[in-house]
PDB file of C-alpha atoms in Angstrom:
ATOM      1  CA  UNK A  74       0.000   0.000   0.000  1.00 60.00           C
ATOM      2  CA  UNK A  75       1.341   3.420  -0.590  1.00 67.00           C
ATOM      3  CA  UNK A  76       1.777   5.657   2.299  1.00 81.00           C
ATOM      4  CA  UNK A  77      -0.937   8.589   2.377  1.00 87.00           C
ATOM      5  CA  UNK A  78      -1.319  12.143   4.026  1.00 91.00           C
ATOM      6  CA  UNK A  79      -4.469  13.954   4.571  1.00 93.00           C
ATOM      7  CA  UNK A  80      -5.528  17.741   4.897  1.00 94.00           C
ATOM      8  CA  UNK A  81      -7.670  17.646   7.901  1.00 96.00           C
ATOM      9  CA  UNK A  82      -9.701  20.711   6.373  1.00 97.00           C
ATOM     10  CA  UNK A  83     -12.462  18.900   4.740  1.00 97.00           C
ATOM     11  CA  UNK A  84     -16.007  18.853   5.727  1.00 97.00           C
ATOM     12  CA  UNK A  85     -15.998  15.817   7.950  1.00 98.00           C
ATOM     13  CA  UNK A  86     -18.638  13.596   9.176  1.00 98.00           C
ATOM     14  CA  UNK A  87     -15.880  12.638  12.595  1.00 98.00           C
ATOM     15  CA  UNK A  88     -16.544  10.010  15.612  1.00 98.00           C
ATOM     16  CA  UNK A  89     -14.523  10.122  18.574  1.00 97.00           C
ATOM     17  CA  UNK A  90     -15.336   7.476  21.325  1.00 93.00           C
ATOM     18  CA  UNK A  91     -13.518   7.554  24.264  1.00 89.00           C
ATOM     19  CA  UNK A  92     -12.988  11.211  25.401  1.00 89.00           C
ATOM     20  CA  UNK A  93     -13.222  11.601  29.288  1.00 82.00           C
ATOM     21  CA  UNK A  94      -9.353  10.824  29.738  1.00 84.00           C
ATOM     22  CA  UNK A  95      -6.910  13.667  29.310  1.00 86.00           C
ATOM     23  CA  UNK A  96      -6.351  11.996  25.965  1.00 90.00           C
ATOM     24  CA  UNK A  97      -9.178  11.654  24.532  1.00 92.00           C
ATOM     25  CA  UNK A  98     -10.040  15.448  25.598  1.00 92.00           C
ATOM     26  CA  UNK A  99      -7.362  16.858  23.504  1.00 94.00           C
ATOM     27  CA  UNK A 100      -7.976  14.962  20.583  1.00 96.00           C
ATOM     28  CA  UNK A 101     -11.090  15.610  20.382  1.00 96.00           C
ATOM     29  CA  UNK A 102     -10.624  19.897  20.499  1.00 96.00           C
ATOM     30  CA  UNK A 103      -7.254  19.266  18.354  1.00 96.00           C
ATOM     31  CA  UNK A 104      -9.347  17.488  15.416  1.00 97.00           C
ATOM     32  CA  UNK A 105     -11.822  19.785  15.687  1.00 96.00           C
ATOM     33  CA  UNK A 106     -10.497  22.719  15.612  1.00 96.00           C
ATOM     34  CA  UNK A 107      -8.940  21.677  11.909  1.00 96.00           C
ATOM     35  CA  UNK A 108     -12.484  20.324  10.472  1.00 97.00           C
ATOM     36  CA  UNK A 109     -14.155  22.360   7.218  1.00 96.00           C
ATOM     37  CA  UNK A 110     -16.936  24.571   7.782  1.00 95.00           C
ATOM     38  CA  UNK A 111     -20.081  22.196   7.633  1.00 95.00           C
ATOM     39  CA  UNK A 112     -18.152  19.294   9.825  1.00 97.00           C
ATOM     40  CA  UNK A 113     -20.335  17.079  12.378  1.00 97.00           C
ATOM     41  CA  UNK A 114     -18.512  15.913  14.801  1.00 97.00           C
ATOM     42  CA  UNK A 115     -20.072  13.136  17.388  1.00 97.00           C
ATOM     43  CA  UNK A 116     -18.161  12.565  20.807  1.00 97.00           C
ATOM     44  CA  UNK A 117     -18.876   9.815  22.433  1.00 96.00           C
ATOM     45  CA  UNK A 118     -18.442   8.386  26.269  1.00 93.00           C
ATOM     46  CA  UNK A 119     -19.820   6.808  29.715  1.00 91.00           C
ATOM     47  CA  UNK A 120     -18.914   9.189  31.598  1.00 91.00           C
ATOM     48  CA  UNK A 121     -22.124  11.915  31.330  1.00 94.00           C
ATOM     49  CA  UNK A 122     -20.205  14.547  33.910  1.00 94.00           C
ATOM     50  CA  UNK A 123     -17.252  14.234  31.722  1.00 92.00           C
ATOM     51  CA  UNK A 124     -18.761  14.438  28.711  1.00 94.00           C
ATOM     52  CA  UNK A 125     -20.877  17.469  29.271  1.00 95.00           C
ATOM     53  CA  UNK A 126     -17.586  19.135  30.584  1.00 94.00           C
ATOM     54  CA  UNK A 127     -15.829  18.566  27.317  1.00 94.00           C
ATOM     55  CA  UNK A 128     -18.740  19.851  25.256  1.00 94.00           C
ATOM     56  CA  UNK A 129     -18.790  23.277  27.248  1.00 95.00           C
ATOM     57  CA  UNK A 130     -15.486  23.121  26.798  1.00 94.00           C
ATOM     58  CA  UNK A 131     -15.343  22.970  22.836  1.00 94.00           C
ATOM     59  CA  UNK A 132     -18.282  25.243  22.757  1.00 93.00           C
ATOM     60  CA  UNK A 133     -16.127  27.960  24.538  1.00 92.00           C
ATOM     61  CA  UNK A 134     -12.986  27.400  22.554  1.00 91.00           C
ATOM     62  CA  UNK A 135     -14.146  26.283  18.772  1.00 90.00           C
ATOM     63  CA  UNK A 136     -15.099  29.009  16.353  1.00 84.00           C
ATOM     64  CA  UNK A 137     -18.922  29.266  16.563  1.00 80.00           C
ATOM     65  CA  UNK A 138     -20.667  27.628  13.407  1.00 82.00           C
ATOM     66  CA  UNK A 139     -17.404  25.682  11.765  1.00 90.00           C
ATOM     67  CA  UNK A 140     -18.361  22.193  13.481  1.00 95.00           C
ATOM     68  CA  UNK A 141     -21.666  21.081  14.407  1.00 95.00           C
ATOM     69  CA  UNK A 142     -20.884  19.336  17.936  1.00 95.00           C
ATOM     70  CA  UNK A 143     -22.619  16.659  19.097  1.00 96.00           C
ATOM     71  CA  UNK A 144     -22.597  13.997  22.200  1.00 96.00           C
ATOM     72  CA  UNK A 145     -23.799  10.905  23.113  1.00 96.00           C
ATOM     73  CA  UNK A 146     -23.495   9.057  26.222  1.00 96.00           C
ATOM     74  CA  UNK A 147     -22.723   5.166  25.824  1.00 94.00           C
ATOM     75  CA  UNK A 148     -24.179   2.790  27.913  1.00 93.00           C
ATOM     76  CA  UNK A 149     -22.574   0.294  30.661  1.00 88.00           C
ATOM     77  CA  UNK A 150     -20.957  -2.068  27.913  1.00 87.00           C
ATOM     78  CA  UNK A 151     -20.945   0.625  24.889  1.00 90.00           C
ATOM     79  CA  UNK A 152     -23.673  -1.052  23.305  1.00 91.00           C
ATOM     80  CA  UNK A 153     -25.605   1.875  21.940  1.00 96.00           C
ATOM     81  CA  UNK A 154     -22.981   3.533  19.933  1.00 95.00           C
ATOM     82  CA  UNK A 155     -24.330   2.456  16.518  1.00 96.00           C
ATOM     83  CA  UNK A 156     -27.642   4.016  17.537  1.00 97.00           C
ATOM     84  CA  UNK A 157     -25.980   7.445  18.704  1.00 97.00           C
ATOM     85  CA  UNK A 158     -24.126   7.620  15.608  1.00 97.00           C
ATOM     86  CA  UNK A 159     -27.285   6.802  13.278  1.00 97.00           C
ATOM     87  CA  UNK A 160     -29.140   9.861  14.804  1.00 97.00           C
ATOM     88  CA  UNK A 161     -26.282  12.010  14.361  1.00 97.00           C
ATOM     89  CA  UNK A 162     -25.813  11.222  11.093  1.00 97.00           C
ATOM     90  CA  UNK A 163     -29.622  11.213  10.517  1.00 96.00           C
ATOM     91  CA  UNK A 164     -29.727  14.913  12.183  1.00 96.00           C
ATOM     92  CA  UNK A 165     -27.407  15.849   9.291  1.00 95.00           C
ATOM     93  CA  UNK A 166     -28.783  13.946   6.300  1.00 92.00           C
ATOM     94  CA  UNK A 167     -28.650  17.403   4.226  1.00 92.00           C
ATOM     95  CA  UNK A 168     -25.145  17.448   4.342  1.00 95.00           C
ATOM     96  CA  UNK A 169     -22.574  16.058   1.770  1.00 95.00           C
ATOM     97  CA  UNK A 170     -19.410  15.002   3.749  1.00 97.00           C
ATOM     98  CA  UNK A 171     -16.306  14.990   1.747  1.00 97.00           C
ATOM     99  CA  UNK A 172     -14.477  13.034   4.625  1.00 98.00           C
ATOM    100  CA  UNK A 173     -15.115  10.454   7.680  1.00 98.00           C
ATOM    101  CA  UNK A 174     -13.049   9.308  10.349  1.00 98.00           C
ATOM    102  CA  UNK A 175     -13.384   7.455  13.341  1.00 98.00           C
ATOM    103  CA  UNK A 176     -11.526   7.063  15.918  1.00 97.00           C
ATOM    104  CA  UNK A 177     -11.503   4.493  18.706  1.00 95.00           C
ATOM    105  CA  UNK A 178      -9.842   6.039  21.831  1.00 91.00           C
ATOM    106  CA  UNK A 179     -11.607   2.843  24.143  1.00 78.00           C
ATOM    107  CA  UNK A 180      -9.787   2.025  27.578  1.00 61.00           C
ATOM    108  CA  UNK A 181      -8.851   3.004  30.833  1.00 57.00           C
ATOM    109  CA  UNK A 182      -5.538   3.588  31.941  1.00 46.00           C
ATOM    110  CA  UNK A 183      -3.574   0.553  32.305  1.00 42.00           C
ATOM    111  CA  UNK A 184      -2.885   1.222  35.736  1.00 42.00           C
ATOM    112  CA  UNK A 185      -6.316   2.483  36.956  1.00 48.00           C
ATOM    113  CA  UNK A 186      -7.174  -1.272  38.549  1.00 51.00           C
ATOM    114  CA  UNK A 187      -4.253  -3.887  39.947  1.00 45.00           C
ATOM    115  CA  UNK A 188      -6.267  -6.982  39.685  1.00 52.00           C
ATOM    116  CA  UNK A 189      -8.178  -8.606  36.586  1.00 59.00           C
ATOM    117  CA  UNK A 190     -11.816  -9.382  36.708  1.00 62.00           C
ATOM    118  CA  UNK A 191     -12.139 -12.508  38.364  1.00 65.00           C
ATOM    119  CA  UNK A 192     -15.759 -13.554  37.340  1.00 73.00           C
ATOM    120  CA  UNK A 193     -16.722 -14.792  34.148  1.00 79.00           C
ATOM    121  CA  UNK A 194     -19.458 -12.049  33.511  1.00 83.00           C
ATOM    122  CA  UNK A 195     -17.016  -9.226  34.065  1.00 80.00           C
ATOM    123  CA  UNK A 196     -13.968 -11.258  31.620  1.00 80.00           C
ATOM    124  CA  UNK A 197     -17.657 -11.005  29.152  1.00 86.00           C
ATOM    125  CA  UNK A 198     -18.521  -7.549  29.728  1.00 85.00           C
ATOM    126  CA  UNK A 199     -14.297  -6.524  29.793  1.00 83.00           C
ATOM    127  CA  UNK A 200     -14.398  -7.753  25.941  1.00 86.00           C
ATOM    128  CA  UNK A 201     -17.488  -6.907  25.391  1.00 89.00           C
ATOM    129  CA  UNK A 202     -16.787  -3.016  26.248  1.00 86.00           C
ATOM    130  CA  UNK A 203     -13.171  -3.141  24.510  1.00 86.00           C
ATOM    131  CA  UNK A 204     -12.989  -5.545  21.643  1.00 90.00           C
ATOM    132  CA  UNK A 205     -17.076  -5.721  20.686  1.00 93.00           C
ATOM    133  CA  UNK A 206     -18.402  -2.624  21.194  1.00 93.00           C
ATOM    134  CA  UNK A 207     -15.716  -0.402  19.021  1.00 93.00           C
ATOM    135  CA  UNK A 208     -15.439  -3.532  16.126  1.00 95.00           C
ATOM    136  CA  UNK A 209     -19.784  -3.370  15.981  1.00 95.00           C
ATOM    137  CA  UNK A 210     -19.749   0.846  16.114  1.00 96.00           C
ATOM    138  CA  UNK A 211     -16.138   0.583  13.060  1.00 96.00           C
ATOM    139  CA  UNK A 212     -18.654  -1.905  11.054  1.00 97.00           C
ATOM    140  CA  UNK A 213     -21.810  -0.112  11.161  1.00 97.00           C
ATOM    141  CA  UNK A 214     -19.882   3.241  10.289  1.00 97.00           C
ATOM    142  CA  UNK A 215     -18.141   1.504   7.467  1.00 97.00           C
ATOM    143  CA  UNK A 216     -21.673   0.729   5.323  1.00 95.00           C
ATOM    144  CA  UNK A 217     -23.585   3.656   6.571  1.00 95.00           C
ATOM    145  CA  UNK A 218     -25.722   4.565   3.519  1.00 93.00           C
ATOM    146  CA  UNK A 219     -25.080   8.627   4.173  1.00 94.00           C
ATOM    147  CA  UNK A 220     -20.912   7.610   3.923  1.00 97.00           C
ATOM    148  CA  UNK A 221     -20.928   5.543   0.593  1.00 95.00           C
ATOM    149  CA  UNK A 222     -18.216   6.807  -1.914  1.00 95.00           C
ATOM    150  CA  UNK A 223     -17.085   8.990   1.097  1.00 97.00           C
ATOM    151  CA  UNK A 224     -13.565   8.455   2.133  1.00 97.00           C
ATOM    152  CA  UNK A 225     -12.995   7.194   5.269  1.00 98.00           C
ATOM    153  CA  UNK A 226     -10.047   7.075   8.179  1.00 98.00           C
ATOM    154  CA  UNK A 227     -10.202   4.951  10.513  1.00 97.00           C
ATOM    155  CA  UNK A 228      -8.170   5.728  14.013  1.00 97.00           C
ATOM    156  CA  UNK A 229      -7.395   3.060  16.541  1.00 95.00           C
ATOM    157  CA  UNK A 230      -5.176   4.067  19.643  1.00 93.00           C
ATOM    158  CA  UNK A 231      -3.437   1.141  21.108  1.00 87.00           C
ATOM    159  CA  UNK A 232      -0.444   0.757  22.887  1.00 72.00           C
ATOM    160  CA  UNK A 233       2.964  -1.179  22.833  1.00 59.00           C
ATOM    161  CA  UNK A 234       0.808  -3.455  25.025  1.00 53.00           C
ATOM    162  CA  UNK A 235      -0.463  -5.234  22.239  1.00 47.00           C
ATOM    163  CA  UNK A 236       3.253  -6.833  21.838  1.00 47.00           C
ATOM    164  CA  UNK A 237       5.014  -6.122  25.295  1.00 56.00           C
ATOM    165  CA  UNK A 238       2.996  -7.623  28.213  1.00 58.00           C
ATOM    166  CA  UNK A 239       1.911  -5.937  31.386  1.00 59.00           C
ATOM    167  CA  UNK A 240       1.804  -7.638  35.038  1.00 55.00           C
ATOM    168  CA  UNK A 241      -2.111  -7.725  35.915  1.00 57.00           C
ATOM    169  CA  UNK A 242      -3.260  -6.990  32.737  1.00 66.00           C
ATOM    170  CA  UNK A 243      -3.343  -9.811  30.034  1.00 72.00           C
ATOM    171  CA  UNK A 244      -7.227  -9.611  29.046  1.00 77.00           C
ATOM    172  CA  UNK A 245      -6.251  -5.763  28.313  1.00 76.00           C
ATOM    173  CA  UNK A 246      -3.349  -6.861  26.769  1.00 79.00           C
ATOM    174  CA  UNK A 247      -5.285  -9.549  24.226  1.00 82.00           C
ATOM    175  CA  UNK A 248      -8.046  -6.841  23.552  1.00 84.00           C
ATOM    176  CA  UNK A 249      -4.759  -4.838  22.472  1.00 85.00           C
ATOM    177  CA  UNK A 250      -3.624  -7.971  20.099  1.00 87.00           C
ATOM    178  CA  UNK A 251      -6.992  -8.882  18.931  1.00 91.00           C
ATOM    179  CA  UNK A 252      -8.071  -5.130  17.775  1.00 91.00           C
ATOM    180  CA  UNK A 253      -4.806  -4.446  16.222  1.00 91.00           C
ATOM    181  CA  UNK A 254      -5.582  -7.354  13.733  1.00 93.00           C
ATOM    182  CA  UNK A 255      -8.902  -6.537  13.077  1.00 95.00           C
ATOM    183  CA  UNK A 256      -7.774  -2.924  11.722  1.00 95.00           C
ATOM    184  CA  UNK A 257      -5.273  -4.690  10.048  1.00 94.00           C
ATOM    185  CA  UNK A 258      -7.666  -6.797   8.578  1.00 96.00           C
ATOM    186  CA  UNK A 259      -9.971  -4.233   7.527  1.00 96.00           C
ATOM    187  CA  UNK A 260      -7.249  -2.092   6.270  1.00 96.00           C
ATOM    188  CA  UNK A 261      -6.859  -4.918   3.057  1.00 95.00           C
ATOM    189  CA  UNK A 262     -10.259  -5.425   3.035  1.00 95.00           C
ATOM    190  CA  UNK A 263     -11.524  -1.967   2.543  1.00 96.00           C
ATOM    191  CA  UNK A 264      -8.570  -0.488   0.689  1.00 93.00           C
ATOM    192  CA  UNK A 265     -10.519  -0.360  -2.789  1.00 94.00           C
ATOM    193  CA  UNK A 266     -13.306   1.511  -1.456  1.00 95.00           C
ATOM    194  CA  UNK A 267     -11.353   4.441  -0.438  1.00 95.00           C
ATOM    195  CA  UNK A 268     -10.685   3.350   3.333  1.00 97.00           C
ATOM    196  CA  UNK A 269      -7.554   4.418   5.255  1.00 97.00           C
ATOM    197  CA  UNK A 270      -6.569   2.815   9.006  1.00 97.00           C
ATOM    198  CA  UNK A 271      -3.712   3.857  11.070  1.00 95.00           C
ATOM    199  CA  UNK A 272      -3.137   2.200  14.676  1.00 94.00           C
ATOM    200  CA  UNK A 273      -1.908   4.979  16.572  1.00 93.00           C
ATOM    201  CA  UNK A 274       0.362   4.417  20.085  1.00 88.00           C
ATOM    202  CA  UNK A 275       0.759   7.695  22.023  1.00 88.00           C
ATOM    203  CA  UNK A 276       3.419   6.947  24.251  1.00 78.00           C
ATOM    204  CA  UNK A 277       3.982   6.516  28.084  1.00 75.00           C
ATOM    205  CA  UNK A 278       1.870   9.388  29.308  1.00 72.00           C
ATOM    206  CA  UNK A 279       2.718  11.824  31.709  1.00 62.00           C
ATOM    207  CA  UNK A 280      -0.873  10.660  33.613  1.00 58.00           C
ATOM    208  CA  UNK A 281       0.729   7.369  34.000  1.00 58.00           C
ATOM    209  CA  UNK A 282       2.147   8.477  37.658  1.00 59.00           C
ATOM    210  CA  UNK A 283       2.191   6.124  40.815  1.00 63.00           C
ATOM    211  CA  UNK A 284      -1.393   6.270  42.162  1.00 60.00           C
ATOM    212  CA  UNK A 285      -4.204   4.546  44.132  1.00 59.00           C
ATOM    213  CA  UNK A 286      -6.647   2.088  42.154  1.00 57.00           C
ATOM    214  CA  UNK A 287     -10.147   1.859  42.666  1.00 57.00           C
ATOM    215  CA  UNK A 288      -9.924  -0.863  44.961  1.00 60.00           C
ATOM    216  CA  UNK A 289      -7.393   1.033  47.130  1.00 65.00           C
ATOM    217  CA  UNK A 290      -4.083  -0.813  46.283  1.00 61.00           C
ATOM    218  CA  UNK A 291      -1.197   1.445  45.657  1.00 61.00           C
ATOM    219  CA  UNK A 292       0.234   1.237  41.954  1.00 60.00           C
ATOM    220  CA  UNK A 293       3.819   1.509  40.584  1.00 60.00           C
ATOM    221  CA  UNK A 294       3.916   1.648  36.675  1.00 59.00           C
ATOM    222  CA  UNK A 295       7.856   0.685  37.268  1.00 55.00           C
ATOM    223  CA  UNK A 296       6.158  -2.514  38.953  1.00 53.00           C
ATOM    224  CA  UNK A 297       3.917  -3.691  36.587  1.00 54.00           C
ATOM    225  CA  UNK A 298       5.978  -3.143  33.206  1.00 53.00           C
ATOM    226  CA  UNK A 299       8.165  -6.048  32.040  1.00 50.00           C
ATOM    227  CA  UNK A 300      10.110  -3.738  29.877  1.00 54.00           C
ATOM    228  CA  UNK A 301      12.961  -1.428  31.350  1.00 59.00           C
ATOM    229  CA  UNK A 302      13.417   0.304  27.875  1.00 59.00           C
ATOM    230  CA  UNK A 303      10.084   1.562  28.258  1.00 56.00           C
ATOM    231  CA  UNK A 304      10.395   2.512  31.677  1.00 57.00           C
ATOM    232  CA  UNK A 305      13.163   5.068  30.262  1.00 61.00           C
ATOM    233  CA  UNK A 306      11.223   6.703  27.543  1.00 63.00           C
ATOM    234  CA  UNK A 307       9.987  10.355  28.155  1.00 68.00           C
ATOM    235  CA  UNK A 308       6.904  10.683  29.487  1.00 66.00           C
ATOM    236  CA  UNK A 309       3.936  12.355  27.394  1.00 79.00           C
ATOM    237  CA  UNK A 310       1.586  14.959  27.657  1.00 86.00           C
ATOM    238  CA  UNK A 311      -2.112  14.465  25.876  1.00 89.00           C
ATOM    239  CA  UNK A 312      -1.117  17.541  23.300  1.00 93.00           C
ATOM    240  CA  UNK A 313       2.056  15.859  22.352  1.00 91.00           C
ATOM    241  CA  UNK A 314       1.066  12.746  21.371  1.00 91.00           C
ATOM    242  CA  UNK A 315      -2.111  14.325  19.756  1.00 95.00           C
ATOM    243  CA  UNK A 316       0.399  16.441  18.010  1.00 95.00           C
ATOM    244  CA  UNK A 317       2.299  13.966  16.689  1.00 93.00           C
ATOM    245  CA  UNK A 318      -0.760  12.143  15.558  1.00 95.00           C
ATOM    246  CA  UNK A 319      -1.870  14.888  13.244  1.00 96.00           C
ATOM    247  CA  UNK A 320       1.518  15.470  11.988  1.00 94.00           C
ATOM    248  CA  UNK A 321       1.687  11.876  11.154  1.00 94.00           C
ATOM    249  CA  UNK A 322      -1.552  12.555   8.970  1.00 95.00           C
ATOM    250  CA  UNK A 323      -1.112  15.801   7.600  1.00 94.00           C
ATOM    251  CA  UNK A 324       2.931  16.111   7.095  1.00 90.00           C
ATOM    252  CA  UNK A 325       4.479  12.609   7.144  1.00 87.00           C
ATOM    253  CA  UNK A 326       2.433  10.024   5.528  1.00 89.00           C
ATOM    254  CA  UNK A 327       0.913   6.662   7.298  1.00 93.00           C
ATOM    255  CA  UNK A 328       1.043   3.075   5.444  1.00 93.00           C
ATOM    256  CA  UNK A 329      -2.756   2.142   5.980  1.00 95.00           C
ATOM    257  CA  UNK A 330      -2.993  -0.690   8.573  1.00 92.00           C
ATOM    258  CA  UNK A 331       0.418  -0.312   9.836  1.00 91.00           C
ATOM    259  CA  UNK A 332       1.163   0.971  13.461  1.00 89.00           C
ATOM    260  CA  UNK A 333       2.967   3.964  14.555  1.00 90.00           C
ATOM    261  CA  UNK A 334       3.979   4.670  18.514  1.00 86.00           C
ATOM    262  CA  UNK A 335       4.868   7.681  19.220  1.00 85.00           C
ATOM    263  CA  UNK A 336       8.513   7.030  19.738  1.00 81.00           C
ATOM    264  CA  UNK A 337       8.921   6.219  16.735  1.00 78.00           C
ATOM    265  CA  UNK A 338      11.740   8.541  14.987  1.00 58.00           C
ATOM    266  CA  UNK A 339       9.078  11.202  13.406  1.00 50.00           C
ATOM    267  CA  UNK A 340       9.784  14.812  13.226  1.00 45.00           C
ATOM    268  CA  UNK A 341       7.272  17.310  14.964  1.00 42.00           C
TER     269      UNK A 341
END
């Protein structure tokens, strides 16, 4: 495949789920911010308080008018978000997109719980929320009637996790392994009908700090990581690696369904 860029200007029909982390946040008013007049742009969560936070928030700093905002919440296992994303795009049936992307910003941060689930309905509802969930919302957006003939990008943020594993965490791991071949999959599949997919690693964030779970047990990333190499990379902030993602699109070129971390020797 031959690598692409992509002038983020475009009138944009754009879905981000995942945006209450510090991550998601800034890619969400980064993207934005560089949409074509006549953009839509859906942001999805679970978190309602968050959510409503982030759309004051890009209602204060967009420019009124360029991007028609829109949120929906998700529900306990992220079932609904085909549903959310049909009314949105039903909302704007008038308008002719010249561009959609997606992108799939699922997951806590790897350190936000020591201990797996231990019962069989929460290993279900684990893979449910990050392997199902996204894969159903990615194939639903993919033949949505409104998109046909539209070109499409397809954004899935991983991590180095999905080839370097992490003490405590091998179903987040998997869900890692298992979406990075699906995109890979889709990314030959869908390559004659104008789709693009790029698996995106941000990095070692700065957020990833020593800290309290939410079962109370004290948690030391320099514990839990097999790697020491990693353990020596800079940390990152959300606008850096956000950053770096758009220069990746806009200035560098991407392979579709090849990954890029963030420490990989780009150029800002």
């Amino acid at each position: 495949m031959a690598a692409k860029r992509m002038d983020l200007n475009k009138r944009t029909f754009l879905v981000l789920s995942g945006s209450s982390n510090p991550l998601g946040q800034t890619l969400a008013l980064q993207l934005c911010s560089r949409l074509a007049p006549g953009s839509v742009a859906l942001i999805l969560d679970d978190d309602q308080e968050k959510l409503a936070s982030l759309e004051q928030l890009l209602r204060e700093l967009l420019k009124p008018d360029i991007v028609q905002l829109k949120t929906g919440k998700l529900d306990e296992h992220h079932s609904n978000g085909v549903e959310l994303m049909e009314q949105a795009l039903k909302q704007a049936e008038d308008t002719v997109f010249e561009r959609s992307i997606i992108v799939h910003n699922e997951g806590v941060a790897a350190t936000e719980v020591l201990m797996e689930p231990q019962l069989s309905q929460d290993w279900t509802a684990y893979v449910q929320q990050q392997l199902y969930a996204p894969v159903a919302l990615n194939q639903r957006w993919l033949h949505c009637k409104q998109l046909t003939d539209v070109e499409k990008l397809a954004i899935n943020v991983t991590s180095s996790l999905l080839v370097r594993p992490l003490i405590h965490s091998g179903l987040l791991c998997s869900c890692k392994r298992a979406r990075d071949m699906y995109f890979r999959a889709m990314a030959s599949e869908e390559a004659r009908h104008n789709v693009h997919v790029l698996s995106y690693a941000p990095g070692l964030l700065d957020s990833h700090q020593t800290q309290y779970d939410v079962n109370g047990n004290m948690i030391n990333p320099e514990s839990l990581v097999t790697s020491s190499q990693m353990l020596q990379m800079p940390r990152a902030q959300p606008l850096q690696a956000t950053l770096k993602l758009i220069n990746i699109l806009e200035k560098i070129s991407f392979v579709s369904g090849h990954d890029v971390d963030y420490y990989d020797t780009f150029v800002l």
